[in-house]
Amino acid sequence: MTDLKKDIKIVLLVVGGYILTNFLIFVGFNANYKAIELKSELPSVIKIEKAEATKVQGRVYGKISNTEENDLNGKYIKVVVFNDKNENIATEYLKIENLEKHEEKLFRATFNAEKAKSYTIDIVETNE
């Protein structure tokens, strides 16, 4: 019986250590992100869930939906990132593919840019 208790304690310690380690890694990777602001109006088919950046990189999470009036397949989501002097410091394009009518899809744009403070997002025909 004492061996079983000892084995249970070891398993609980290993599981607890695993959970604690994953939590600390998550906090370490995400603690430096600060919200960045949207500079212009969003297209009606895009909803932004989160936009944030560190000193050297950033990410924008959102959803895009396809409507009957406007087929978005083959177009691009253009994300332009600005610093505090309103200078364009990064531009990312995400191709919209396999989006059925009335379907909503998640997207994630990541960028490398120093001191990002704001962004704009648009739907464009080409990635130029």
PDB file of C-alpha atoms in Angstrom:
ATOM      1  CA  MET A   1       0.000   0.000   0.000  1.00  0.00           C
ATOM      2  CA  THR A   2       2.838   2.397   0.749  1.00  0.00           C
ATOM      3  CA  ASP A   3       4.315   1.761  -2.701  1.00  0.00           C
ATOM      4  CA  LEU A   4       0.998   2.716  -4.303  1.00  0.00           C
ATOM      5  CA  LYS A   5       0.842   5.976  -2.302  1.00  0.00           C
ATOM      6  CA  LYS A   6       4.425   6.757  -3.283  1.00  0.00           C
ATOM      7  CA  ASP A   7       3.657   6.085  -6.959  1.00  0.00           C
ATOM      8  CA  ILE A   8       0.543   8.303  -6.821  1.00  0.00           C
ATOM      9  CA  LYS A   9       2.569  11.135  -5.254  1.00  0.00           C
ATOM     10  CA  ILE A  10       5.199  10.856  -7.996  1.00  0.00           C
ATOM     11  CA  VAL A  11       2.536  10.915 -10.738  1.00  0.00           C
ATOM     12  CA  LEU A  12       0.858  13.957  -9.138  1.00  0.00           C
ATOM     13  CA  LEU A  13       4.203  15.762  -8.875  1.00  0.00           C
ATOM     14  CA  VAL A  14       5.016  15.057 -12.532  1.00  0.00           C
ATOM     15  CA  VAL A  15       1.563  16.196 -13.719  1.00  0.00           C
ATOM     16  CA  GLY A  16       1.697  19.292 -11.485  1.00  0.00           C
ATOM     17  CA  GLY A  17       5.181  20.129 -12.763  1.00  0.00           C
ATOM     18  CA  TYR A  18       4.020  19.736 -16.366  1.00  0.00           C
ATOM     19  CA  ILE A  19       1.033  22.043 -15.839  1.00  0.00           C
ATOM     20  CA  LEU A  20       3.142  24.653 -14.024  1.00  0.00           C
ATOM     21  CA  THR A  21       5.823  24.572 -16.726  1.00  0.00           C
ATOM     22  CA  ASN A  22       3.284  25.043 -19.541  1.00  0.00           C
ATOM     23  CA  PHE A  23       1.644  27.922 -17.666  1.00  0.00           C
ATOM     24  CA  LEU A  24       4.974  29.690 -17.104  1.00  0.00           C
ATOM     25  CA  ILE A  25       5.972  29.227 -20.758  1.00  0.00           C
ATOM     26  CA  PHE A  26       2.627  30.676 -21.905  1.00  0.00           C
ATOM     27  CA  VAL A  27       2.985  33.687 -19.610  1.00  0.00           C
ATOM     28  CA  GLY A  28       6.597  34.212 -20.653  1.00  0.00           C
ATOM     29  CA  PHE A  29       5.768  34.278 -24.367  1.00  0.00           C
ATOM     30  CA  ASN A  30       2.674  36.452 -24.057  1.00  0.00           C
ATOM     31  CA  ALA A  31       3.480  38.901 -21.242  1.00  0.00           C
ATOM     32  CA  ASN A  32       5.292  41.401 -23.465  1.00  0.00           C
ATOM     33  CA  TYR A  33       2.438  41.888 -25.952  1.00  0.00           C
ATOM     34  CA  LYS A  34       0.578  45.218 -25.767  1.00  0.00           C
ATOM     35  CA  ALA A  35      -2.537  46.161 -27.716  1.00  0.00           C
ATOM     36  CA  ILE A  36      -2.126  48.250 -30.868  1.00  0.00           C
ATOM     37  CA  GLU A  37      -4.879  50.473 -32.198  1.00  0.00           C
ATOM     38  CA  LEU A  38      -6.800  50.469 -35.450  1.00  0.00           C
ATOM     39  CA  LYS A  39      -6.269  53.677 -37.474  1.00  0.00           C
ATOM     40  CA  SER A  40      -9.133  53.392 -39.944  1.00  0.00           C
ATOM     41  CA  GLU A  41     -12.532  51.768 -40.302  1.00  0.00           C
ATOM     42  CA  LEU A  42     -12.659  48.032 -40.859  1.00  0.00           C
ATOM     43  CA  PRO A  43     -14.208  46.537 -43.969  1.00  0.00           C
ATOM     44  CA  SER A  44     -17.652  45.190 -43.078  1.00  0.00           C
ATOM     45  CA  VAL A  45     -16.562  41.576 -43.725  1.00  0.00           C
ATOM     46  CA  ILE A  46     -13.726  41.671 -41.146  1.00  0.00           C
ATOM     47  CA  LYS A  47     -13.947  41.489 -37.369  1.00  0.00           C
ATOM     48  CA  ILE A  48     -10.770  41.924 -35.321  1.00  0.00           C
ATOM     49  CA  GLU A  49     -10.527  39.863 -32.146  1.00  0.00           C
ATOM     50  CA  LYS A  50      -7.057  40.903 -31.000  1.00  0.00           C
ATOM     51  CA  ALA A  51      -4.227  43.087 -32.302  1.00  0.00           C
ATOM     52  CA  GLU A  52      -1.035  43.281 -30.278  1.00  0.00           C
ATOM     53  CA  ALA A  53       2.709  43.783 -30.581  1.00  0.00           C
ATOM     54  CA  THR A  54       5.958  43.558 -28.654  1.00  0.00           C
ATOM     55  CA  LYS A  55       8.975  45.765 -29.334  1.00  0.00           C
ATOM     56  CA  VAL A  56       9.949  43.687 -32.386  1.00  0.00           C
ATOM     57  CA  GLN A  57       6.965  41.635 -33.586  1.00  0.00           C
ATOM     58  CA  GLY A  58       3.192  41.608 -33.632  1.00  0.00           C
ATOM     59  CA  ARG A  59       0.062  39.712 -34.521  1.00  0.00           C
ATOM     60  CA  VAL A  60      -3.514  40.429 -35.546  1.00  0.00           C
ATOM     61  CA  TYR A  61      -6.279  37.857 -35.016  1.00  0.00           C
ATOM     62  CA  GLY A  62      -9.665  38.177 -36.662  1.00  0.00           C
ATOM     63  CA  LYS A  63     -12.521  36.662 -38.640  1.00  0.00           C
ATOM     64  CA  ILE A  64     -13.477  37.212 -42.252  1.00  0.00           C
ATOM     65  CA  SER A  65     -16.887  36.398 -43.672  1.00  0.00           C
ATOM     66  CA  ASN A  66     -17.951  35.949 -47.286  1.00  0.00           C
ATOM     67  CA  THR A  67     -21.243  37.484 -48.427  1.00  0.00           C
ATOM     68  CA  GLU A  68     -23.379  36.867 -51.485  1.00  0.00           C
ATOM     69  CA  GLU A  69     -22.700  40.348 -52.851  1.00  0.00           C
ATOM     70  CA  ASN A  70     -18.945  40.118 -52.657  1.00  0.00           C
ATOM     71  CA  ASP A  71     -16.962  36.931 -53.387  1.00  0.00           C
ATOM     72  CA  LEU A  72     -13.653  37.324 -51.572  1.00  0.00           C
ATOM     73  CA  ASN A  73     -11.877  34.213 -52.890  1.00  0.00           C
ATOM     74  CA  GLY A  74      -8.624  35.129 -54.608  1.00  0.00           C
ATOM     75  CA  LYS A  75      -8.395  38.522 -52.885  1.00  0.00           C
ATOM     76  CA  TYR A  76      -6.014  39.494 -50.097  1.00  0.00           C
ATOM     77  CA  ILE A  77      -6.237  40.859 -46.585  1.00  0.00           C
ATOM     78  CA  LYS A  78      -3.696  43.696 -46.386  1.00  0.00           C
ATOM     79  CA  VAL A  79      -2.392  44.639 -42.942  1.00  0.00           C
ATOM     80  CA  VAL A  80      -0.250  47.801 -42.767  1.00  0.00           C
ATOM     81  CA  VAL A  81       1.565  48.528 -39.498  1.00  0.00           C
ATOM     82  CA  PHE A  82       2.685  51.988 -38.343  1.00  0.00           C
ATOM     83  CA  ASN A  83       5.000  53.265 -35.626  1.00  0.00           C
ATOM     84  CA  ASP A  84       4.366  56.232 -33.323  1.00  0.00           C
ATOM     85  CA  LYS A  85       5.612  58.653 -36.047  1.00  0.00           C
ATOM     86  CA  ASN A  86       2.935  57.304 -38.403  1.00  0.00           C
ATOM     87  CA  GLU A  87       5.557  55.666 -40.655  1.00  0.00           C
ATOM     88  CA  ASN A  88       4.732  52.412 -42.460  1.00  0.00           C
ATOM     89  CA  ILE A  89       7.016  49.840 -40.860  1.00  0.00           C
ATOM     90  CA  ALA A  90       5.456  46.574 -42.103  1.00  0.00           C
ATOM     91  CA  THR A  91       2.945  45.304 -44.643  1.00  0.00           C
ATOM     92  CA  GLU A  92       1.518  41.783 -44.654  1.00  0.00           C
ATOM     93  CA  TYR A  93      -0.781  40.107 -47.192  1.00  0.00           C
ATOM     94  CA  LEU A  94      -2.963  37.090 -46.462  1.00  0.00           C
ATOM     95  CA  LYS A  95      -4.587  35.328 -49.423  1.00  0.00           C
ATOM     96  CA  ILE A  96      -8.271  34.512 -49.034  1.00  0.00           C
ATOM     97  CA  GLU A  97      -8.937  30.976 -50.275  1.00  0.00           C
ATOM     98  CA  ASN A  98     -11.619  28.305 -49.921  1.00  0.00           C
ATOM     99  CA  LEU A  99     -14.158  30.642 -48.351  1.00  0.00           C
ATOM    100  CA  GLU A 100     -17.716  29.592 -49.179  1.00  0.00           C
ATOM    101  CA  LYS A 101     -20.637  32.025 -49.287  1.00  0.00           C
ATOM    102  CA  HIS A 102     -21.888  32.943 -45.801  1.00  0.00           C
ATOM    103  CA  GLU A 103     -18.873  31.198 -44.267  1.00  0.00           C
ATOM    104  CA  GLU A 104     -16.695  32.756 -41.597  1.00  0.00           C
ATOM    105  CA  LYS A 105     -13.005  31.893 -41.192  1.00  0.00           C
ATOM    106  CA  LEU A 106     -10.388  32.846 -38.658  1.00  0.00           C
ATOM    107  CA  PHE A 107      -7.187  34.518 -39.815  1.00  0.00           C
ATOM    108  CA  ARG A 108      -3.902  35.468 -38.183  1.00  0.00           C
ATOM    109  CA  ALA A 109      -1.431  37.990 -39.535  1.00  0.00           C
ATOM    110  CA  THR A 110       2.033  38.107 -37.996  1.00  0.00           C
ATOM    111  CA  PHE A 111       4.686  40.717 -38.657  1.00  0.00           C
ATOM    112  CA  ASN A 112       8.179  41.745 -37.631  1.00  0.00           C
ATOM    113  CA  ALA A 113       8.337  45.465 -36.927  1.00  0.00           C
ATOM    114  CA  GLU A 114       9.946  47.551 -34.226  1.00  0.00           C
ATOM    115  CA  LYS A 115       7.734  49.680 -31.979  1.00  0.00           C
ATOM    116  CA  ALA A 116       4.408  49.080 -33.732  1.00  0.00           C
ATOM    117  CA  LYS A 117       1.659  51.371 -32.419  1.00  0.00           C
ATOM    118  CA  SER A 118      -1.214  51.150 -34.922  1.00  0.00           C
ATOM    119  CA  TYR A 119      -2.426  49.347 -38.027  1.00  0.00           C
ATOM    120  CA  THR A 120      -4.897  49.447 -40.885  1.00  0.00           C
ATOM    121  CA  ILE A 121      -6.566  46.510 -42.564  1.00  0.00           C
ATOM    122  CA  ASP A 122      -8.213  46.325 -45.988  1.00  0.00           C
ATOM    123  CA  ILE A 123      -9.340  43.875 -48.674  1.00  0.00           C
ATOM    124  CA  VAL A 124      -7.327  44.272 -51.899  1.00  0.00           C
ATOM    125  CA  GLU A 125      -7.301  42.562 -55.294  1.00  0.00           C
ATOM    126  CA  THR A 126      -3.529  41.894 -55.519  1.00  0.00           C
ATOM    127  CA  ASN A 127      -0.598  41.666 -53.121  1.00  0.00           C
ATOM    128  CA  GLU A 128       1.334  44.588 -54.567  1.00  0.00           C
TER     129      GLU A 128
END
